[in-house]
Amino acid sequence: MKLKKCYGRTPGDIKAVRPMKDGVIADFTATQLMLKNIMKKIVQRHNLGKPRVVVGVPSGITEVEERAVEESVLQAGAKEVYLIEEPMAAAIGANLDVIVDIGGGTTEVAVISLGGIVVSNSLRVAGDELDEDIVNYIKKEMNLAIGSTTAEQIKIEIGCAMPLMSETSMQVSGRDLGTGLPETVTVTSTQIQEAMQDSIEKIIDIVKQTLEKTPPELASDIMEKGIVLAGGGALIKNFDKLLSIRTEMPVYVTEDPLDCVVKGTGKTIDDLERLKSVLINSRRKR
């Protein structure tokens, strides 16, 4: 069973935790144990010594948060740790220059030129916030309590940023707040669009703010190449269309949006010497 499916289902002596939240470490011990277990499997499978590790981090994290990430990875068994800003990793993974990466905890927006980030913004409104919006909407409008896992499933199946050609719906089960008993209701794509509207507007606003700060010399390149969406949020139906309308620019969803940052960090570790210039200056050795 996936960890997210454990939330709300564990017995009293077991606690399901999220080591990472909003793109940064929420539980240092749990993060360290998780990384140690992952690295142990990799080292055993490939018969390696202490590995070099590249970690994608939000562009807006503080120096204290950077050091917490480094320390967790080092204590988990890494020899060297490099940090790369997630929009840069996404751009490398997608081979593109203007990236909007809507992840779980943060939305990262970056304009990249000549191998460096020219303008960037980070917003702690992304997939998790959209899930919370859905939880709160169904609680308020339907008097039904649901969990974040159910909310995420609703978002994936019928979530949209603009009305669909044909409205869709799904059955949702939860706990009736009046009777305390299990209840099933029908929710529509229009209702979920309304639930997510405020957070989607915040994401669009941060994209527009980033574009407004972009040097005029790059404006024609952006108009020609367009904006590329990555991350799980890129899969929200009609989000690309809405962002294109609001920015008056072409918008595309990259291939494999869920894996863009991972692919970018992988390419970075494979060609570390050439790509060192894009890494945050935070190398640590033991």
mmCIF file of N, CA and C in Angstrom, residues 128-249:
data_model
loop_
_atom_site.group_PDB
_atom_site.id
_atom_site.type_symbol
_atom_site.label_atom_id
_atom_site.label_comp_id
_atom_site.label_asym_id
_atom_site.label_seq_id
_atom_site.Cartn_x
_atom_site.Cartn_y
_atom_site.Cartn_z
ATOM 1 N N ASP A 128 -0.725 20.033 -3.284
ATOM 2 C CA ASP A 128 -1.263 19.790 -1.939
ATOM 3 C C ASP A 128 -2.323 20.821 -1.567
ATOM 4 N N GLU A 129 -2.072 22.072 -1.953
ATOM 5 C CA GLU A 129 -3.035 23.140 -1.653
ATOM 6 C C GLU A 129 -4.337 22.923 -2.414
ATOM 7 N N LEU A 130 -4.225 22.459 -3.664
ATOM 8 C CA LEU A 130 -5.425 22.177 -4.454
ATOM 9 C C LEU A 130 -6.232 21.046 -3.815
ATOM 10 N N ASP A 131 -5.533 20.042 -3.292
ATOM 11 C CA ASP A 131 -6.224 18.954 -2.582
ATOM 12 C C ASP A 131 -6.972 19.502 -1.368
ATOM 13 N N GLU A 132 -6.307 20.383 -0.631
ATOM 14 C CA GLU A 132 -6.933 20.976 0.557
ATOM 15 C C GLU A 132 -8.143 21.817 0.177
ATOM 16 N N ASP A 133 -8.054 22.515 -0.956
ATOM 17 C CA ASP A 133 -9.195 23.296 -1.457
ATOM 18 C C ASP A 133 -10.405 22.396 -1.688
ATOM 19 N N ILE A 134 -10.158 21.232 -2.259
ATOM 20 C CA ILE A 134 -11.250 20.291 -2.550
ATOM 21 C C ILE A 134 -11.843 19.748 -1.253
ATOM 22 N N VAL A 135 -10.974 19.401 -0.299
ATOM 23 C CA VAL A 135 -11.451 18.925 1.013
ATOM 24 C C VAL A 135 -12.373 19.961 1.650
ATOM 25 N N ASN A 136 -11.918 21.223 1.645
ATOM 26 C CA ASN A 136 -12.695 22.289 2.294
ATOM 27 C C ASN A 136 -13.999 22.579 1.560
ATOM 28 N N TYR A 137 -13.971 22.527 0.245
ATOM 29 C CA TYR A 137 -15.178 22.798 -0.546
ATOM 30 C C TYR A 137 -16.247 21.749 -0.274
ATOM 31 N N ILE A 138 -15.854 20.481 -0.304
ATOM 32 C CA ILE A 138 -16.831 19.406 -0.091
ATOM 33 C C ILE A 138 -17.344 19.428 1.344
ATOM 34 N N LYS A 139 -16.488 19.814 2.278
ATOM 35 C CA LYS A 139 -16.926 19.946 3.667
ATOM 36 C C LYS A 139 -17.957 21.057 3.806
ATOM 37 N N LYS A 140 -17.704 22.189 3.155
ATOM 38 C CA LYS A 140 -18.578 23.348 3.285
ATOM 39 C C LYS A 140 -19.875 23.185 2.496
ATOM 40 N N GLU A 141 -19.763 22.738 1.251
ATOM 41 C CA GLU A 141 -20.910 22.695 0.357
ATOM 42 C C GLU A 141 -21.748 21.425 0.481
ATOM 43 N N MET A 142 -21.127 20.327 0.893
ATOM 44 C CA MET A 142 -21.832 19.049 0.918
ATOM 45 C C MET A 142 -21.878 18.419 2.302
ATOM 46 N N ASN A 143 -21.284 19.114 3.279
ATOM 47 C CA ASN A 143 -21.301 18.631 4.658
ATOM 48 C C ASN A 143 -20.703 17.234 4.773
ATOM 49 N N LEU A 144 -19.641 17.006 3.973
ATOM 50 C CA LEU A 144 -19.019 15.687 3.924
ATOM 51 C C LEU A 144 -17.523 15.829 4.187
ATOM 52 N N ALA A 145 -17.011 14.988 5.090
ATOM 53 C CA ALA A 145 -15.580 14.989 5.392
ATOM 54 C C ALA A 145 -14.885 13.927 4.547
ATOM 55 N N ILE A 146 -13.864 14.359 3.797
ATOM 56 C CA ILE A 146 -13.064 13.416 3.020
ATOM 57 C C ILE A 146 -11.588 13.649 3.356
ATOM 58 N N GLY A 147 -10.734 12.702 3.004
ATOM 59 C CA GLY A 147 -9.309 12.829 3.254
ATOM 60 C C GLY A 147 -8.570 13.388 2.051
ATOM 61 N N SER A 148 -7.296 13.705 2.249
ATOM 62 C CA SER A 148 -6.489 14.290 1.179
ATOM 63 C C SER A 148 -6.277 13.314 0.025
ATOM 64 N N THR A 149 -6.223 12.015 0.328
ATOM 65 C CA THR A 149 -6.046 11.023 -0.742
ATOM 66 C C THR A 149 -7.253 10.996 -1.666
ATOM 67 N N THR A 150 -8.445 11.069 -1.085
ATOM 68 C CA THR A 150 -9.665 11.127 -1.888
ATOM 69 C C THR A 150 -9.704 12.413 -2.698
ATOM 70 N N ALA A 151 -9.309 13.513 -2.064
ATOM 71 C CA ALA A 151 -9.304 14.806 -2.763
ATOM 72 C C ALA A 151 -8.361 14.767 -3.962
ATOM 73 N N GLU A 152 -7.209 14.153 -3.780
ATOM 74 C CA GLU A 152 -6.255 14.054 -4.890
ATOM 75 C C GLU A 152 -6.841 13.238 -6.036
ATOM 76 N N GLN A 153 -7.540 12.168 -5.709
ATOM 77 C CA GLN A 153 -8.155 11.343 -6.748
ATOM 78 C C GLN A 153 -9.216 12.127 -7.511
ATOM 79 N N ILE A 154 -9.980 12.938 -6.786
ATOM 80 C CA ILE A 154 -10.985 13.794 -7.432
ATOM 81 C C ILE A 154 -10.296 14.763 -8.386
ATOM 82 N N LYS A 155 -9.226 15.380 -7.923
ATOM 83 C CA LYS A 155 -8.470 16.344 -8.739
ATOM 84 C C LYS A 155 -7.969 15.694 -10.020
ATOM 85 N N ILE A 156 -7.433 14.481 -9.892
ATOM 86 C CA ILE A 156 -6.884 13.780 -11.052
ATOM 87 C C ILE A 156 -7.982 13.405 -12.043
ATOM 88 N N GLU A 157 -9.099 12.931 -11.542
ATOM 89 C CA GLU A 157 -10.136 12.395 -12.424
ATOM 90 C C GLU A 157 -11.011 13.473 -13.060
ATOM 91 N N ILE A 158 -11.422 14.481 -12.287
ATOM 92 C CA ILE A 158 -12.363 15.460 -12.861
ATOM 93 C C ILE A 158 -11.944 16.913 -12.634
ATOM 94 N N GLY A 159 -10.767 17.130 -12.026
ATOM 95 C CA GLY A 159 -10.326 18.505 -11.799
ATOM 96 C C GLY A 159 -10.054 19.229 -13.105
ATOM 97 N N CYS A 160 -10.409 20.502 -13.174
ATOM 98 C CA CYS A 160 -10.176 21.291 -14.379
ATOM 99 C C CYS A 160 -10.030 22.760 -13.996
ATOM 100 N N ALA A 161 -9.303 23.498 -14.845
ATOM 101 C CA ALA A 161 -9.091 24.926 -14.608
ATOM 102 C C ALA A 161 -10.089 25.775 -15.376
ATOM 103 N N MET A 162 -10.664 25.209 -16.422
ATOM 104 C CA MET A 162 -11.712 25.836 -17.228
ATOM 105 C C MET A 162 -12.791 24.795 -17.490
ATOM 106 N N PRO A 163 -14.007 25.235 -17.793
ATOM 107 C CA PRO A 163 -15.077 24.257 -18.066
ATOM 108 C C PRO A 163 -14.682 23.288 -19.175
ATOM 109 N N LEU A 164 -15.037 22.036 -18.990
ATOM 110 C CA LEU A 164 -14.774 21.011 -19.994
ATOM 111 C C LEU A 164 -15.845 21.059 -21.079
ATOM 112 N N MET A 165 -15.531 20.475 -22.234
ATOM 113 C CA MET A 165 -16.519 20.418 -23.325
ATOM 114 C C MET A 165 -17.784 19.719 -22.848
ATOM 115 N N SER A 166 -17.597 18.690 -22.041
ATOM 116 C CA SER A 166 -18.732 17.961 -21.486
ATOM 117 C C SER A 166 -18.462 17.743 -20.001
ATOM 118 N N GLU A 167 -19.350 18.235 -19.158
ATOM 119 C CA GLU A 167 -19.141 18.122 -17.713
ATOM 120 C C GLU A 167 -19.070 16.659 -17.291
ATOM 121 N N THR A 168 -18.114 16.371 -16.390
ATOM 122 C CA THR A 168 -17.975 15.013 -15.876
ATOM 123 C C THR A 168 -18.274 15.004 -14.381
ATOM 124 N N SER A 169 -18.488 13.823 -13.845
ATOM 125 C CA SER A 169 -18.797 13.705 -12.416
ATOM 126 C C SER A 169 -18.243 12.389 -11.888
ATOM 127 N N MET A 170 -18.208 12.267 -10.565
ATOM 128 C CA MET A 170 -17.795 11.019 -9.942
ATOM 129 C C MET A 170 -18.436 10.879 -8.571
ATOM 130 N N GLN A 171 -18.527 9.654 -8.109
ATOM 131 C CA GLN A 171 -19.057 9.366 -6.792
ATOM 132 C C GLN A 171 -17.940 9.481 -5.757
ATOM 133 N N VAL A 172 -18.235 10.160 -4.653
ATOM 134 C CA VAL A 172 -17.247 10.368 -3.602
ATOM 135 C C VAL A 172 -17.837 9.921 -2.268
ATOM 136 N N SER A 173 -17.073 9.114 -1.543
ATOM 137 C CA SER A 173 -17.525 8.633 -0.241
ATOM 138 C C SER A 173 -16.737 9.311 0.874
ATOM 139 N N GLY A 174 -17.438 9.580 1.975
ATOM 140 C CA GLY A 174 -16.811 10.192 3.134
ATOM 141 C C GLY A 174 -17.705 10.054 4.344
ATOM 142 N N ARG A 175 -17.483 10.913 5.325
ATOM 143 C CA ARG A 175 -18.279 10.862 6.559
ATOM 144 C C ARG A 175 -19.191 12.070 6.625
ATOM 145 N N ASP A 176 -20.493 11.811 6.721
ATOM 146 C CA ASP A 176 -21.464 12.888 6.848
ATOM 147 C C ASP A 176 -21.246 13.611 8.171
ATOM 148 N N LEU A 177 -21.032 14.916 8.116
ATOM 149 C CA LEU A 177 -20.721 15.674 9.322
ATOM 150 C C LEU A 177 -21.938 15.850 10.228
ATOM 151 N N GLY A 178 -23.122 15.614 9.683
ATOM 152 C CA GLY A 178 -24.329 15.723 10.497
ATOM 153 C C GLY A 178 -24.617 14.464 11.280
ATOM 154 N N THR A 179 -24.571 13.323 10.588
ATOM 155 C CA THR A 179 -24.925 12.054 11.228
ATOM 156 C C THR A 179 -23.704 11.285 11.737
ATOM 157 N N GLY A 180 -22.518 11.604 11.192
ATOM 158 C CA GLY A 180 -21.317 10.866 11.553
ATOM 159 C C GLY A 180 -21.196 9.532 10.847
ATOM 160 N N LEU A 181 -22.138 9.253 9.930
ATOM 161 C CA LEU A 181 -22.157 7.967 9.227
ATOM 162 C C LEU A 181 -21.545 8.100 7.834
ATOM 163 N N PRO A 182 -21.092 6.975 7.248
ATOM 164 C CA PRO A 182 -20.572 7.013 5.873
ATOM 165 C C PRO A 182 -21.648 7.479 4.899
ATOM 166 N N GLU A 183 -21.225 8.259 3.912
ATOM 167 C CA GLU A 183 -22.167 8.812 2.938
ATOM 168 C C GLU A 183 -21.472 8.921 1.590
ATOM 169 N N THR A 184 -22.233 8.790 0.513
ATOM 170 C CA THR A 184 -21.700 8.938 -0.838
ATOM 171 C C THR A 184 -22.464 10.038 -1.559
ATOM 172 N N VAL A 185 -21.709 10.944 -2.199
ATOM 173 C CA VAL A 185 -22.324 12.042 -2.943
ATOM 174 C C VAL A 185 -21.720 12.080 -4.345
ATOM 175 N N THR A 186 -22.346 12.840 -5.219
ATOM 176 C CA THR A 186 -21.834 13.036 -6.578
ATOM 177 C C THR A 186 -21.248 14.431 -6.689
ATOM 178 N N VAL A 187 -20.033 14.535 -7.174
ATOM 179 C CA VAL A 187 -19.407 15.841 -7.405
ATOM 180 C C VAL A 187 -19.128 15.986 -8.900
ATOM 181 N N THR A 188 -19.181 17.220 -9.385
ATOM 182 C CA THR A 188 -18.995 17.471 -10.811
ATOM 183 C C THR A 188 -17.697 18.231 -11.068
ATOM 184 N N SER A 189 -17.267 18.206 -12.307
ATOM 185 C CA SER A 189 -16.051 18.930 -12.682
ATOM 186 C C SER A 189 -16.231 20.429 -12.482
ATOM 187 N N THR A 190 -17.433 20.937 -12.676
ATOM 188 C CA THR A 190 -17.693 22.366 -12.468
ATOM 189 C C THR A 190 -17.485 22.735 -11.005
ATOM 190 N N GLN A 191 -17.952 21.886 -10.098
ATOM 191 C CA GLN A 191 -17.772 22.147 -8.671
ATOM 192 C C GLN A 191 -16.293 22.117 -8.282
ATOM 193 N N ILE A 192 -15.543 21.183 -8.837
ATOM 194 C CA ILE A 192 -14.120 21.083 -8.502
ATOM 195 C C ILE A 192 -13.345 22.259 -9.100
ATOM 196 N N GLN A 193 -13.756 22.712 -10.269
ATOM 197 C CA GLN A 193 -13.151 23.924 -10.839
ATOM 198 C C GLN A 193 -13.349 25.104 -9.893
ATOM 199 N N GLU A 194 -14.557 25.227 -9.367
ATOM 200 C CA GLU A 194 -14.857 26.305 -8.423
ATOM 201 C C GLU A 194 -14.022 26.157 -7.146
ATOM 202 N N ALA A 195 -13.869 24.923 -6.673
ATOM 203 C CA ALA A 195 -13.101 24.675 -5.447
ATOM 204 C C ALA A 195 -11.653 25.105 -5.598
ATOM 205 N N MET A 196 -11.060 24.864 -6.772
ATOM 206 C CA MET A 196 -9.631 25.122 -6.987
ATOM 207 C C MET A 196 -9.344 26.515 -7.541
ATOM 208 N N GLN A 197 -10.383 27.276 -7.812
ATOM 209 C CA GLN A 197 -10.233 28.524 -8.565
ATOM 210 C C GLN A 197 -9.258 29.514 -7.929
ATOM 211 N N ASP A 198 -9.371 29.745 -6.629
ATOM 212 C CA ASP A 198 -8.514 30.747 -5.971
ATOM 213 C C ASP A 198 -7.040 30.359 -6.045
ATOM 214 N N SER A 199 -6.729 29.089 -5.805
ATOM 215 C CA SER A 199 -5.334 28.647 -5.846
ATOM 216 C C SER A 199 -4.786 28.691 -7.263
ATOM 217 N N ILE A 200 -5.597 28.331 -8.234
ATOM 218 C CA ILE A 200 -5.154 28.392 -9.627
ATOM 219 C C ILE A 200 -4.874 29.836 -10.030
ATOM 220 N N GLU A 201 -5.694 30.762 -9.531
ATOM 221 C CA GLU A 201 -5.445 32.178 -9.815
ATOM 222 C C GLU A 201 -4.109 32.634 -9.228
ATOM 223 N N LYS A 202 -3.777 32.136 -8.049
ATOM 224 C CA LYS A 202 -2.487 32.488 -7.431
ATOM 225 C C LYS A 202 -1.324 31.979 -8.278
ATOM 226 N N ILE A 203 -1.476 30.776 -8.826
ATOM 227 C CA ILE A 203 -0.426 30.218 -9.678
ATOM 228 C C ILE A 203 -0.277 31.046 -10.952
ATOM 229 N N ILE A 204 -1.398 31.402 -11.554
ATOM 230 C CA ILE A 204 -1.349 32.221 -12.766
ATOM 231 C C ILE A 204 -0.721 33.578 -12.472
ATOM 232 N N ASP A 205 -1.061 34.162 -11.338
ATOM 233 C CA ASP A 205 -0.499 35.475 -10.972
ATOM 234 C C ASP A 205 1.024 35.413 -10.832
ATOM 235 N N ILE A 206 1.555 34.334 -10.229
ATOM 236 C CA ILE A 206 3.008 34.241 -10.043
ATOM 237 C C ILE A 206 3.707 34.042 -11.385
ATOM 238 N N VAL A 207 3.041 33.366 -12.326
ATOM 239 C CA VAL A 207 3.601 33.235 -13.675
ATOM 240 C C VAL A 207 3.662 34.610 -14.347
ATOM 241 N N LYS A 208 2.583 35.366 -14.242
ATOM 242 C CA LYS A 208 2.545 36.692 -14.867
ATOM 243 C C LYS A 208 3.561 37.632 -14.233
ATOM 244 N N GLN A 209 3.713 37.565 -12.917
ATOM 245 C CA GLN A 209 4.711 38.401 -12.238
ATOM 246 C C GLN A 209 6.125 38.070 -12.722
ATOM 247 N N THR A 210 6.391 36.785 -12.926
ATOM 248 C CA THR A 210 7.709 36.379 -13.403
ATOM 249 C C THR A 210 7.956 36.887 -14.819
ATOM 250 N N LEU A 211 6.951 36.773 -15.678
ATOM 251 C CA LEU A 211 7.091 37.246 -17.055
ATOM 252 C C LEU A 211 7.283 38.761 -17.113
ATOM 253 N N GLU A 212 6.619 39.470 -16.205
ATOM 254 C CA GLU A 212 6.744 40.936 -16.180
ATOM 255 C C GLU A 212 8.156 41.378 -15.806
ATOM 256 N N LYS A 213 8.884 40.540 -15.065
ATOM 257 C CA LYS A 213 10.253 40.866 -14.663
ATOM 258 C C LYS A 213 11.293 40.401 -15.688
ATOM 259 N N THR A 214 10.835 39.712 -16.722
ATOM 260 C CA THR A 214 11.756 39.179 -17.718
ATOM 261 C C THR A 214 12.312 40.295 -18.595
ATOM 262 N N PRO A 215 13.622 40.330 -18.834
ATOM 263 C CA PRO A 215 14.214 41.360 -19.688
ATOM 264 C C PRO A 215 13.551 41.383 -21.067
ATOM 265 N N PRO A 216 13.336 42.567 -21.619
ATOM 266 C CA PRO A 216 12.674 42.689 -22.932
ATOM 267 C C PRO A 216 13.369 41.879 -24.023
ATOM 268 N N GLU A 217 14.697 41.740 -23.912
ATOM 269 C CA GLU A 217 15.449 41.015 -24.934
ATOM 270 C C GLU A 217 15.009 39.554 -25.049
ATOM 271 N N LEU A 218 14.460 39.016 -23.962
ATOM 272 C CA LEU A 218 14.036 37.618 -23.972
ATOM 273 C C LEU A 218 12.563 37.454 -24.334
ATOM 274 N N ALA A 219 11.827 38.555 -24.402
ATOM 275 C CA ALA A 219 10.378 38.479 -24.617
ATOM 276 C C ALA A 219 10.038 37.801 -25.939
ATOM 277 N N SER A 220 10.774 38.141 -27.004
ATOM 278 C CA SER A 220 10.462 37.559 -28.311
ATOM 279 C C SER A 220 10.739 36.058 -28.312
ATOM 280 N N ASP A 221 11.796 35.633 -27.586
ATOM 281 C CA ASP A 221 12.092 34.199 -27.497
ATOM 282 C C ASP A 221 10.972 33.450 -26.789
ATOM 283 N N ILE A 222 10.453 34.077 -25.722
ATOM 284 C CA ILE A 222 9.372 33.433 -24.971
ATOM 285 C C ILE A 222 8.112 33.337 -25.825
ATOM 286 N N MET A 223 7.817 34.397 -26.574
ATOM 287 C CA MET A 223 6.638 34.384 -27.437
ATOM 288 C C MET A 223 6.763 33.290 -28.494
ATOM 289 N N GLU A 224 7.994 33.076 -28.970
ATOM 290 C CA GLU A 224 8.200 32.075 -30.014
ATOM 291 C C GLU A 224 8.167 30.660 -29.461
ATOM 292 N N LYS A 225 8.864 30.434 -28.345
ATOM 293 C CA LYS A 225 8.977 29.088 -27.797
ATOM 294 C C LYS A 225 7.825 28.723 -26.875
ATOM 295 N N GLY A 226 7.230 29.740 -26.241
ATOM 296 C CA GLY A 226 6.117 29.485 -25.347
ATOM 297 C C GLY A 226 6.547 29.083 -23.942
ATOM 298 N N ILE A 227 5.544 28.821 -23.119
ATOM 299 C CA ILE A 227 5.739 28.416 -21.726
ATOM 300 C C ILE A 227 5.470 26.921 -21.632
ATOM 301 N N VAL A 228 6.295 26.240 -20.869
ATOM 302 C CA VAL A 228 6.138 24.790 -20.728
ATOM 303 C C VAL A 228 5.731 24.450 -19.299
ATOM 304 N N LEU A 229 4.715 23.609 -19.170
ATOM 305 C CA LEU A 229 4.230 23.161 -17.858
ATOM 306 C C LEU A 229 4.822 21.805 -17.516
ATOM 307 N N ALA A 230 5.272 21.678 -16.273
ATOM 308 C CA ALA A 230 5.796 20.411 -15.773
ATOM 309 C C ALA A 230 5.196 20.151 -14.392
ATOM 310 N N GLY A 231 5.459 18.970 -13.861
ATOM 311 C CA GLY A 231 4.914 18.615 -12.550
ATOM 312 C C GLY A 231 3.505 18.059 -12.668
ATOM 313 N N GLY A 232 3.033 17.468 -11.582
ATOM 314 C CA GLY A 232 1.706 16.863 -11.594
ATOM 315 C C GLY A 232 0.593 17.853 -11.883
ATOM 316 N N GLY A 233 0.761 19.110 -11.429
ATOM 317 C CA GLY A 233 -0.269 20.122 -11.678
ATOM 318 C C GLY A 233 -0.466 20.450 -13.142
ATOM 319 N N ALA A 234 0.545 20.140 -13.961
ATOM 320 C CA ALA A 234 0.430 20.385 -15.399
ATOM 321 C C ALA A 234 -0.661 19.522 -16.031
ATOM 322 N N LEU A 235 -1.036 18.446 -15.345
ATOM 323 C CA LEU A 235 -2.021 17.509 -15.887
ATOM 324 C C LEU A 235 -3.462 17.900 -15.564
ATOM 325 N N ILE A 236 -3.641 18.981 -14.802
ATOM 326 C CA ILE A 236 -5.002 19.449 -14.532
ATOM 327 C C ILE A 236 -5.631 19.889 -15.851
ATOM 328 N N LYS A 237 -6.769 19.349 -16.134
ATOM 329 C CA LYS A 237 -7.404 19.590 -17.427
ATOM 330 C C LYS A 237 -7.632 21.089 -17.679
ATOM 331 N N ASN A 238 -7.251 21.519 -18.871
ATOM 332 C CA ASN A 238 -7.461 22.893 -19.361
ATOM 333 C C ASN A 238 -6.616 23.950 -18.649
ATOM 334 N N PHE A 239 -5.686 23.534 -17.779
ATOM 335 C CA PHE A 239 -4.837 24.546 -17.152
ATOM 336 C C PHE A 239 -3.947 25.216 -18.186
ATOM 337 N N ASP A 240 -3.436 24.432 -19.138
ATOM 338 C CA ASP A 240 -2.603 25.018 -20.187
ATOM 339 C C ASP A 240 -3.387 26.033 -21.021
ATOM 340 N N LYS A 241 -4.647 25.729 -21.307
ATOM 341 C CA LYS A 241 -5.468 26.647 -22.088
ATOM 342 C C LYS A 241 -5.739 27.945 -21.318
ATOM 343 N N LEU A 242 -6.052 27.806 -20.038
ATOM 344 C CA LEU A 242 -6.325 28.990 -19.225
ATOM 345 C C LEU A 242 -5.086 29.867 -19.105
ATOM 346 N N LEU A 243 -3.930 29.254 -18.860
ATOM 347 C CA LEU A 243 -2.695 30.030 -18.731
ATOM 348 C C LEU A 243 -2.342 30.712 -20.049
ATOM 349 N N SER A 244 -2.607 30.061 -21.162
ATOM 350 C CA SER A 244 -2.345 30.660 -22.472
ATOM 351 C C SER A 244 -3.228 31.881 -22.695
ATOM 352 N N ILE A 245 -4.484 31.774 -22.306
ATOM 353 C CA ILE A 245 -5.415 32.909 -22.452
ATOM 354 C C ILE A 245 -4.975 34.073 -21.574
ATOM 355 N N ARG A 246 -4.584 33.782 -20.338
ATOM 356 C CA ARG A 246 -4.256 34.835 -19.383
ATOM 357 C C ARG A 246 -2.907 35.499 -19.665
ATOM 358 N N THR A 247 -1.976 34.763 -20.285
ATOM 359 C CA THR A 247 -0.659 35.333 -20.577
ATOM 360 C C THR A 247 -0.517 35.760 -22.032
ATOM 361 N N GLU A 248 -1.484 35.340 -22.869
ATOM 362 C CA GLU A 248 -1.439 35.612 -24.307
ATOM 363 C C GLU A 248 -0.169 35.046 -24.933
ATOM 364 N N MET A 249 0.224 33.884 -24.460
ATOM 365 C CA MET A 249 1.400 33.186 -24.979
ATOM 366 C C MET A 249 1.054 31.717 -25.184
#
